[in-house]
Coordinates of C-alpha atoms in Angstrom, one line a residue:
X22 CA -45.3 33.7 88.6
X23 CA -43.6 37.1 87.4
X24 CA -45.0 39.8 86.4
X25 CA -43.2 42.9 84.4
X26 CA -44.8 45.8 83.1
X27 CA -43.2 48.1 80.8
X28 CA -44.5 52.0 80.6
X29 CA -45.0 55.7 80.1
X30 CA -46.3 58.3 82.2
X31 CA -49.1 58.9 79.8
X32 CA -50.4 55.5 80.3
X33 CA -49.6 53.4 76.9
X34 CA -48.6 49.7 78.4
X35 CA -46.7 47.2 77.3
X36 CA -47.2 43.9 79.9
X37 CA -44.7 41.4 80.0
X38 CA -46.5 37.8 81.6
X39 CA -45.2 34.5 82.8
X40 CA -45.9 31.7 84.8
X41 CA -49.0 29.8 85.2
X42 CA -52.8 31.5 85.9
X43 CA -53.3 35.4 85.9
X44 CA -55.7 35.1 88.0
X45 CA -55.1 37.2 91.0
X46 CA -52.2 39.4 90.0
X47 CA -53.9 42.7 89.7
X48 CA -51.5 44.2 92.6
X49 CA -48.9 43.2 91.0
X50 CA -49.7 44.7 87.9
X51 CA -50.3 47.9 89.4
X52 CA -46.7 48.4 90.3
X53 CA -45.5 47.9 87.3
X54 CA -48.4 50.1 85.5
X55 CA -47.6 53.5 88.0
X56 CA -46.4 56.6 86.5
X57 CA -42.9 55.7 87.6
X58 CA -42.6 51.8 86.8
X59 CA -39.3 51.2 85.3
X60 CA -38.6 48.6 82.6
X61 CA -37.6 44.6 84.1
X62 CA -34.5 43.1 82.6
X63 CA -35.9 41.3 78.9
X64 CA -34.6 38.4 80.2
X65 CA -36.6 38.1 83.4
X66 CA -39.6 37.0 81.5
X67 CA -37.5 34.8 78.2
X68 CA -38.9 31.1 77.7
X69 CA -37.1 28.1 78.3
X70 CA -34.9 27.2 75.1
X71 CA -34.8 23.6 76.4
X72 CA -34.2 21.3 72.9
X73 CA -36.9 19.0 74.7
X74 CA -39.3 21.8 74.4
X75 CA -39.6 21.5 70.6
X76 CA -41.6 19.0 68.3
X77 CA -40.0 17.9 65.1
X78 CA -40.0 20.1 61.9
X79 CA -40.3 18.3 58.9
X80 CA -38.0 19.7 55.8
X81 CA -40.2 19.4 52.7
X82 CA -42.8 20.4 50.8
X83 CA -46.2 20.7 51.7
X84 CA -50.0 20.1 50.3
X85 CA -52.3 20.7 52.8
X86 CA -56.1 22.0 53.1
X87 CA -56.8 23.8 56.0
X88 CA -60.4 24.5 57.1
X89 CA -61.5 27.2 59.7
X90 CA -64.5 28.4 60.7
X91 CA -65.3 31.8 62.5
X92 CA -67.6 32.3 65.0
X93 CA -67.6 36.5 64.9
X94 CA -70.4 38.9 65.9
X95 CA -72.6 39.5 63.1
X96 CA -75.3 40.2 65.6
X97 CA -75.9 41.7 69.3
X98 CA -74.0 43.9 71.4
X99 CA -70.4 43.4 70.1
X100 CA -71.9 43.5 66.4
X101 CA -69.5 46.2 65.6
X102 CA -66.1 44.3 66.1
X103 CA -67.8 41.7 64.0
X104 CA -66.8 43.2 60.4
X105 CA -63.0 44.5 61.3
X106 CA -62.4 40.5 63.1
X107 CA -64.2 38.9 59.7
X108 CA -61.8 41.3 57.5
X109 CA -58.7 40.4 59.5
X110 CA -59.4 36.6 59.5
X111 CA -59.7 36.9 55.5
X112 CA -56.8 38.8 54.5
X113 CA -55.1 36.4 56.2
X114 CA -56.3 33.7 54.6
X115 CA -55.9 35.8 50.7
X116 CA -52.2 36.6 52.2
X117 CA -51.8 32.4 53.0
X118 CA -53.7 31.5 49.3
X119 CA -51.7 33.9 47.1
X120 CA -48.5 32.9 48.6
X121 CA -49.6 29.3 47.2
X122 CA -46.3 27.6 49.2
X123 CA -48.4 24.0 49.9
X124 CA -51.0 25.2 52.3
X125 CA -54.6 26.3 50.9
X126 CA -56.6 27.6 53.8
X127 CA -60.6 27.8 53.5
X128 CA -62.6 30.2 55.9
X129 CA -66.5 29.5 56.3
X130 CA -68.2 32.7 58.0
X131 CA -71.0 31.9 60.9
X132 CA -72.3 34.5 63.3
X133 CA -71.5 34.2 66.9
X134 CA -74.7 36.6 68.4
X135 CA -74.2 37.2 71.8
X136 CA -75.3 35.5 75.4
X137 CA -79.3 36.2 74.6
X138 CA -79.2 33.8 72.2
X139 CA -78.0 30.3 71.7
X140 CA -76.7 31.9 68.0
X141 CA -73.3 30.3 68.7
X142 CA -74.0 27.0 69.4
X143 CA -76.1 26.9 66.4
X144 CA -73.2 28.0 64.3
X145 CA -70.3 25.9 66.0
X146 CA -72.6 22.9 65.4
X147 CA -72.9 23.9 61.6
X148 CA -69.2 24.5 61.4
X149 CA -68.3 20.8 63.5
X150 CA -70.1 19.2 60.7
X151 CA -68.4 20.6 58.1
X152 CA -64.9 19.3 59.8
X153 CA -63.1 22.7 60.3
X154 CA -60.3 21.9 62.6
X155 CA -60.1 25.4 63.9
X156 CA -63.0 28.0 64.8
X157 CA -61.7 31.5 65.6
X158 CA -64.0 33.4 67.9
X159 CA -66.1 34.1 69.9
X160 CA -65.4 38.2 70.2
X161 CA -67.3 37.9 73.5
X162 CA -65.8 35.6 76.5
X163 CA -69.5 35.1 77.8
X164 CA -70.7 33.2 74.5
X165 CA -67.1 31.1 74.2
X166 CA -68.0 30.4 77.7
X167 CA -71.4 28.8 75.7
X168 CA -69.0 27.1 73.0
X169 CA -65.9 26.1 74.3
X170 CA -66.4 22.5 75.7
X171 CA -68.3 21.6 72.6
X172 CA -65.8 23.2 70.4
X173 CA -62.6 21.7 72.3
X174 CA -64.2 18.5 73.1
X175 CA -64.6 17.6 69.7
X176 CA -61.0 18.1 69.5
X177 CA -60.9 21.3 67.4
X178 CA -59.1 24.6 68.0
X179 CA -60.8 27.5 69.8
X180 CA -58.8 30.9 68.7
X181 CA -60.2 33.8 70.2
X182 CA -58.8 37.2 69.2
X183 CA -61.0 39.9 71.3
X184 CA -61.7 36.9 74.5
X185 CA -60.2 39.0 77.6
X186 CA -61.6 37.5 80.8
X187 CA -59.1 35.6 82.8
X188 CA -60.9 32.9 83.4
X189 CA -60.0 31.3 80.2
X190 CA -56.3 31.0 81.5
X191 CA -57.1 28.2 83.4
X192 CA -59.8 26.4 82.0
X193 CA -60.3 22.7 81.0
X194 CA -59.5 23.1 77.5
X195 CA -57.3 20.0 76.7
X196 CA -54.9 23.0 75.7
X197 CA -56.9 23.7 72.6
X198 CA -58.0 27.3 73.2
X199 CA -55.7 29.8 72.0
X200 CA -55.9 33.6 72.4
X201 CA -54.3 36.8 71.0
X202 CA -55.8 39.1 73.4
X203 CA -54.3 39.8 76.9
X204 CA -56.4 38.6 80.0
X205 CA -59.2 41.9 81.1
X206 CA -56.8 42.0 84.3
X207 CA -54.3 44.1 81.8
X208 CA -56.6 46.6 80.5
X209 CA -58.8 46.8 83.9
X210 CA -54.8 47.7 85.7
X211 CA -54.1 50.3 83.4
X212 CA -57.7 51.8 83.1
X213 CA -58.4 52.2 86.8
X214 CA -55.1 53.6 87.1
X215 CA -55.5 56.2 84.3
X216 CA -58.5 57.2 86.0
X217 CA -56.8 58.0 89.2
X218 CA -54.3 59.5 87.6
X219 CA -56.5 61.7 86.0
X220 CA -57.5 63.2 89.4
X221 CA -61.0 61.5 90.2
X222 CA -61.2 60.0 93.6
X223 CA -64.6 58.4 93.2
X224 CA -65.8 56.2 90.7
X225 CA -69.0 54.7 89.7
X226 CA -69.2 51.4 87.3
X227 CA -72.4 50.5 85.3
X228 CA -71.2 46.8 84.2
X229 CA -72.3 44.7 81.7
X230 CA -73.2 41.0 84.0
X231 CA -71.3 38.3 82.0
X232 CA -67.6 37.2 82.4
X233 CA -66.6 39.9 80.8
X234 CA -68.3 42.6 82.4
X235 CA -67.7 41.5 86.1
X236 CA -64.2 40.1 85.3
X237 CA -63.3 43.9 83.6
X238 CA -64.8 45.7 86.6
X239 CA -62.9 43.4 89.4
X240 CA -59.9 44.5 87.9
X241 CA -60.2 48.4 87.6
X242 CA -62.0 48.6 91.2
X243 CA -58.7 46.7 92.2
X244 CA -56.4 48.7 90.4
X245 CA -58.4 52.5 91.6
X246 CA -58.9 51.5 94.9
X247 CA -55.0 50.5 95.2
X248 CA -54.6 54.1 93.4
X249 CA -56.2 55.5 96.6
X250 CA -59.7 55.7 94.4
X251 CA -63.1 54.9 96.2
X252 CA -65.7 52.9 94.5
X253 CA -69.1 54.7 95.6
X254 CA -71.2 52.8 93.5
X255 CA -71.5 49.6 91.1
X256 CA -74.5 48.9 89.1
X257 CA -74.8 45.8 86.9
X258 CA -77.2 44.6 84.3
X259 CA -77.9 41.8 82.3
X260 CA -77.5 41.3 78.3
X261 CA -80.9 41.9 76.3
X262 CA -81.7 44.5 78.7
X263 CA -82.8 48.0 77.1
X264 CA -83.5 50.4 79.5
X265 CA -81.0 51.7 82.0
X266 CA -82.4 54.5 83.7
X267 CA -82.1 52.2 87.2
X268 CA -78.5 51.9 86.8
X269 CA -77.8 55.6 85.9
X270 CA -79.5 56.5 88.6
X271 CA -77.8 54.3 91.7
X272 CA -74.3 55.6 89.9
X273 CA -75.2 59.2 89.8
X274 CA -76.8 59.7 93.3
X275 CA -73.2 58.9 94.7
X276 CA -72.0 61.7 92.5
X277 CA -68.7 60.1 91.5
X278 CA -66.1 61.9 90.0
X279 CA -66.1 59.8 87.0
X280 CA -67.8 56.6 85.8
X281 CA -66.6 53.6 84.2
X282 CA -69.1 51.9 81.2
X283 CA -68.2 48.5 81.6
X284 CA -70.5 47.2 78.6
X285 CA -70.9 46.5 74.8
X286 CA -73.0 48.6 72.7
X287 CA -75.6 49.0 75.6
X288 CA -73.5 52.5 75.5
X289 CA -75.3 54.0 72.6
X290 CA -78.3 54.6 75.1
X291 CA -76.5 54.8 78.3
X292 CA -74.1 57.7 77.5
X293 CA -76.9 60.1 76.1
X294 CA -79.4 59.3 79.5
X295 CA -76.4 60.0 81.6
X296 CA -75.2 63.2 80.0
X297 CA -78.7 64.4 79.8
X298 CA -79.3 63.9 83.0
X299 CA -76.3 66.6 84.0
X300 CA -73.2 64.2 84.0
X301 CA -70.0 65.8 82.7
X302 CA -69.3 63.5 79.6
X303 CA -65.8 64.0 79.2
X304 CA -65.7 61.9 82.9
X305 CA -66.9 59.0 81.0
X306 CA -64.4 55.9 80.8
X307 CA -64.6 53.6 77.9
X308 CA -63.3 50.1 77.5
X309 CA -62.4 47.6 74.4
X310 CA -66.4 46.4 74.5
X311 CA -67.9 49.6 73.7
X312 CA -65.2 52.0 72.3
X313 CA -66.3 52.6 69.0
X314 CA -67.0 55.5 66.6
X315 CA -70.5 57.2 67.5
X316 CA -70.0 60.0 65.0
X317 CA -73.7 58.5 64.1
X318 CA -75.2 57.8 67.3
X319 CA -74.6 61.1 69.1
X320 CA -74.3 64.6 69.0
X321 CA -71.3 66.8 68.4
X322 CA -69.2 67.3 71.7
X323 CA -71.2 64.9 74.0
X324 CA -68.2 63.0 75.1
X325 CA -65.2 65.3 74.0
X326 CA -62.2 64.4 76.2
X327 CA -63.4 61.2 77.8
X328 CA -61.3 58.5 77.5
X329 CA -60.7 54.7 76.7
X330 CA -58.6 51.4 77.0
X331 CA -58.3 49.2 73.9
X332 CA -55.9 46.2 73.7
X333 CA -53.4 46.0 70.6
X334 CA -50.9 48.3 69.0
X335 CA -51.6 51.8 67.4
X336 CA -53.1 51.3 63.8
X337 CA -51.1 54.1 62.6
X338 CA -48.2 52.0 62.8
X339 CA -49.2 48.7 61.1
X340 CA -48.5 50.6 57.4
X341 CA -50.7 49.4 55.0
X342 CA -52.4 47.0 56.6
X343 CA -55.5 49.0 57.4
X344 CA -55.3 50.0 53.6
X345 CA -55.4 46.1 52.9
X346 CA -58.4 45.6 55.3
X347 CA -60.3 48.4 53.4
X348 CA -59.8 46.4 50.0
X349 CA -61.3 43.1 51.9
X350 CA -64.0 45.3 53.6
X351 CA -64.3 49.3 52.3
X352 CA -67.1 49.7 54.7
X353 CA -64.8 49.6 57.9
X354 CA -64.4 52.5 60.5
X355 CA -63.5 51.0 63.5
X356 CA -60.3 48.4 63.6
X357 CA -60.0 46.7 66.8
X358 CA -59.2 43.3 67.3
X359 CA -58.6 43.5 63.1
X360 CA -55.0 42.8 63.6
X361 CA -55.7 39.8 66.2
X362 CA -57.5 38.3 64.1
X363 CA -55.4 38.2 61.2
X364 CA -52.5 36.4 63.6
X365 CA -54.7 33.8 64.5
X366 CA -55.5 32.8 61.4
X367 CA -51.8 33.0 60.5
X368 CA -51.3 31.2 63.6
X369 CA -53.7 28.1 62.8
X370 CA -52.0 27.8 59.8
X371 CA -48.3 27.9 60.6
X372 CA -48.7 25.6 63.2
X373 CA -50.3 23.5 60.5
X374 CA -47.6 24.0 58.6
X375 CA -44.9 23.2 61.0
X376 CA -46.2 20.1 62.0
X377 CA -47.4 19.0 58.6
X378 CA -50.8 18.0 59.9
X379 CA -54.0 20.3 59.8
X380 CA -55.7 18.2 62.9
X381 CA -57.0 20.2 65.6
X382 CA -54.7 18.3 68.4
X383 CA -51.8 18.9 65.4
X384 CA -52.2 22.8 65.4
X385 CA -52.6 22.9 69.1
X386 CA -49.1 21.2 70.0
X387 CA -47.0 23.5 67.6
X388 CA -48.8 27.3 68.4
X389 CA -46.9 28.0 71.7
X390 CA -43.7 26.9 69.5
X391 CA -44.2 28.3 66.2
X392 CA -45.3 31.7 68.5
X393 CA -41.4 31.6 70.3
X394 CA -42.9 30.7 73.5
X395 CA -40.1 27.3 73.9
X396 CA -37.2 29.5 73.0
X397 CA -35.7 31.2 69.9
X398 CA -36.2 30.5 66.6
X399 CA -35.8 32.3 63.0
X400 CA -37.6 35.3 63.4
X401 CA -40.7 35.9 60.8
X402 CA -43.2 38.5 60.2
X403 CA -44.9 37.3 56.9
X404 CA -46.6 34.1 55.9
X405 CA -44.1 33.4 52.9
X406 CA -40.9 33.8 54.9
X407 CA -42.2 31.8 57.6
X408 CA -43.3 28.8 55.4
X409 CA -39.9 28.8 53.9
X410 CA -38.0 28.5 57.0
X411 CA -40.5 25.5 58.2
X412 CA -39.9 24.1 54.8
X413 CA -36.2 24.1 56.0
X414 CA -36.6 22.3 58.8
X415 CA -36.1 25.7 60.9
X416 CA -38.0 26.5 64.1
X417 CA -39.8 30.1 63.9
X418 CA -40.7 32.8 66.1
X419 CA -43.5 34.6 64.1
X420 CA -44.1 37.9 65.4
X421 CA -47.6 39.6 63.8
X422 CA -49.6 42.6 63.1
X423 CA -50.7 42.1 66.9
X424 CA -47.1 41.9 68.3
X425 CA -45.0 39.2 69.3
X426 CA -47.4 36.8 70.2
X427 CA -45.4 34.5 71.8
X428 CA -47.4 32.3 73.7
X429 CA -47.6 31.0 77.3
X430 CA -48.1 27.4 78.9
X431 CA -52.2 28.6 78.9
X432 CA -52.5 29.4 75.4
X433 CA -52.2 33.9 76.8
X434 CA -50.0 35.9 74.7
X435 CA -46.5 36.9 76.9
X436 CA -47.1 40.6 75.5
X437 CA -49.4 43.3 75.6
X438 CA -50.1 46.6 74.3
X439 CA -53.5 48.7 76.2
X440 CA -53.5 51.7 74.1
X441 CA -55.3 54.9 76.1
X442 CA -57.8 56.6 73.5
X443 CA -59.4 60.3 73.6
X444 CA -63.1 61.0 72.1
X445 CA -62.7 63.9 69.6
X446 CA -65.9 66.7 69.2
X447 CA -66.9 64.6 66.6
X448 CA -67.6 61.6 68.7
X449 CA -64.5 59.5 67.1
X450 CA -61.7 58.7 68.8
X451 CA -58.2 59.2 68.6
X452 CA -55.2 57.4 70.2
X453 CA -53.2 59.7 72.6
X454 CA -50.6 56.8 74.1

């Protein structure tokens, strides 16, 4: 395995990944996520552009029906990623529709809830006997952890774009799951390193306990401690709890520097009970779980200056896509994991495309081509230009909203962005790198 990082002294990463598991390669990461890390050769970390490597592509036309399901929080703690995920995954599938080139894609909508409830299974079950061949979701790796064996053993796609714990890399999946979010041991490097950075040589964590939560923590205790950071304190609870005062209060009698909130929306009452009880809040750390706009939960300046790590590229660069997710969704505020989920839709249906077949085993044997991960192809960036060039007989390289995708032997995007976020007086948030 090789590892390359690409980045700036004010933290914004770009991680370049191959070879098999991530598991374990937090110091590794950490080297190439300092202050000084320099930029590896683009070539170190290019896929194999072996002929062998690609399936067929079929010139022709095409007249296929694609059906997806979702399985997106519309419930529980993640509940807010729930309604920019849904408005990615359909203007994907209005962008796929209107370009009416021989694929028509139909999205049915089910609610993922979260690990207190058995939500998901109930809605993967509904979705299996409809006959989707692809389910995007879950947000949260602790409920596909609930789903994926069902949903892969009945030989259907899993596409998560927010899953993050590394586990996934190497599961049993009969290579059917499929991510556009980077592995938690990314965004864990680059927060703990941020934070040490940043001064504070003590750190307390109050961590959500699910494969997320411990997963996320592992790898910014790694990354802080290797920083010359101390861990003085780590306080987990479980999902469904309500009350935290036990866990604010084995963090702050260490009287860390700064402390980590390794959760989902438990925040909204953890952050208020900490600050109250004298914590600075602008030594507060965030993470893609539970930074979110709390303009409505809390009041003015409680967390001005405190900071956060959230996979994927700046928003302000994506032109008008956010414009395009307000007509889909005019309610939205917060964004993240939108533009994920938009390229795994485009994705499912691509490799679909490409292999003129919308089974499940089908999709799953063209994604880590039709991504660029066997070599080159015609680079694409819209549905249109890419179904033209698979209409052609052409291999592709689509690169998306989310970046370039391109995919590895586990199903992990090659490339990631953690952007580093700031908490403005108003309790939004803004993106500083």
């Amino acid at each position: 395995m090789s590892v390359f990082a690409k980045a700036s002294a004010s933290r914004s990463v770009r991680t370049l990944v191959t070879g098999v598991a991530l598991v374990g390669v937090s110091a590794l990461l950490l080297t190439g996520c300092s202050n000084d890390a320099g930029t590896a050769p683009s070539d170190s970390a290019a896929p194999s552009a072996d002929a062998a490597d690609f399936n067929t592509v079929e010139a022709g036309d095409r007249d296929l029906t694609l059906k997806i399901g979702t399985i997106l929080p519309q419930s529980g703690g993640l509940a807010f990623l729930g309604p920019p995920e849904e408005a990615g995954v359909q203007l994907a599938v209005n962008d796929i529709n209107e370009a009416d080139l021989g694929i028509n894609v139909e999205a049915i909508f089910r609610d993922s809830g979260d690990t207190t409830t058995d939500t998901a299974t109930v809605s993967v079950t509904d979705l299996l006997s409809q006959d989707v061949t692809a389910i995007v979701g879950a947000a949260s790796s602790g409920v596909s952890k609930t789903v994926i064996d069902q949903i892969t053993g009945a030989g259907v796609v899993q596409f998560s774009p927010a899953n993050t714990s590394p586990d996934f890399s190497t599961y049993a999946d009969n290579d059917l799951y499929w991510r556009t979010a980077p592995s938690d041991l990314l965004q864990g490097d680059v927060l703990g390193t941020q934070i040490a950075d940043d001064g504070n040589a003590t750190l307390g964590l109050i961590v959500l306990n699910d494969a997320y939560g411990t997963g996320l923590a592992k790898a910014v205790r790694e990354s802080f401690e290797a920083a010359g950071g101390e861990i003085v304190a780590e306080s987990l609870f479980n999902e469904g709890e309500s009350n935290f005062a036990s866990q604010i209060a084995e963090v702050t009698a260490e009287a860390p520097d700064a402390i980590a909130l390794i959760t989902f929306d438990q925040s909204k009452v953890i952050v208020p009970d900490i600050v109250a009880g004298g914590f600075a809040g602008d030594k507060l750390y965030f993470v893609d779980g539970n930074l979110k706009d709390y303009s409505a939960d809390f009041p003015a300046d409680i967390i001005t200056g405190s900071k956060g790590t959230l996979p994927g590229l700046d928003v302000g660069t994506l032109g008008d896509f956010t414009e395009r997710l307000l007509e889909v969704d005019p309610t939205l505020t917060d964004y993240s994991y939108a533009a994920e989920s938009y390229d795994a839709v485009m994705l499912i249906a691509l490799a679909a495309y490409a292999g003129n077949d919308v089974s499940g085993e089908s999709i799953a044997s063209y994604l880590r081509q039709i991504s660029g991960g066997t070599g080159d192809g015609t680079t694409v960036t819209d549905f249109a230009a890419a179904a033209e060039a698979l209409s052609a007989g052409e291999q592709i390289d689509f690169d998306g909203f989310s970046g370039p995708v391109t995919f590895d032997e586990n199903g992990d995007p090659t490339e990631a962005t953690i952007g580093l976020y700031e908490y403005n007086s108003d309790n939004t948030y803004s993106r500083i790198n």
